[in-house]
Amino acid sequence: MNVDNLTNVYYVDALAVGLVPAPGRTFRAGTTAKF
């Protein structure tokens, strides 16, 4: 599991080509199965 921008801070990525704000709080989860 991963959480990006946990504090939900508004910011602009310094390496972005345009002035597009970064996404807000983002949750990600993944699973892996092997048979």
Short mmCIF file of C-alpha atoms in Angstrom, two decimals:
data_model
loop_
_atom_site.label_atom_id
_atom_site.label_comp_id
_atom_site.label_asym_id
_atom_site.label_seq_id
_atom_site.Cartn_x
_atom_site.Cartn_y
_atom_site.Cartn_z
CA MET A 1 0.00 0.00 0.00
CA ASN A 2 1.12 3.52 -0.72
CA VAL A 3 -0.22 7.02 -0.01
CA ASP A 4 1.10 10.00 -1.99
CA ASN A 5 0.71 13.56 -0.71
CA LEU A 6 -0.59 12.40 2.66
CA THR A 7 -1.17 15.93 3.99
CA ASN A 8 -3.02 16.91 0.76
CA VAL A 9 -0.72 19.92 0.18
CA TYR A 10 -1.17 21.95 -3.04
CA TYR A 11 2.10 22.22 -4.94
CA VAL A 12 3.48 22.49 -8.47
CA ASP A 13 6.10 19.96 -9.55
CA ALA A 14 9.38 21.74 -10.24
CA LEU A 15 10.26 19.38 -13.11
CA ALA A 16 6.91 19.70 -14.86
CA VAL A 17 6.87 21.28 -18.33
CA GLY A 18 3.71 23.29 -17.61
CA LEU A 19 2.28 24.80 -14.46
CA VAL A 20 -0.01 21.87 -13.73
CA PRO A 21 -0.62 21.27 -10.02
CA ALA A 22 0.24 17.86 -8.62
CA PRO A 23 -2.63 15.54 -7.70
CA GLY A 24 -4.08 15.63 -4.22
CA ARG A 25 -4.02 12.76 -1.76
CA THR A 26 -3.69 9.49 -3.69
CA PHE A 27 -4.10 5.98 -2.29
CA ARG A 28 -2.69 2.94 -4.09
CA ALA A 29 -2.93 -0.73 -3.28
CA GLY A 30 -1.75 -3.77 -5.14
CA THR A 31 -1.78 -7.54 -4.87
CA THR A 32 0.32 -10.29 -6.32
CA ALA A 33 -0.68 -13.92 -6.70
CA LYS A 34 1.43 -16.85 -7.84
CA PHE A 35 -0.01 -20.21 -8.81
#
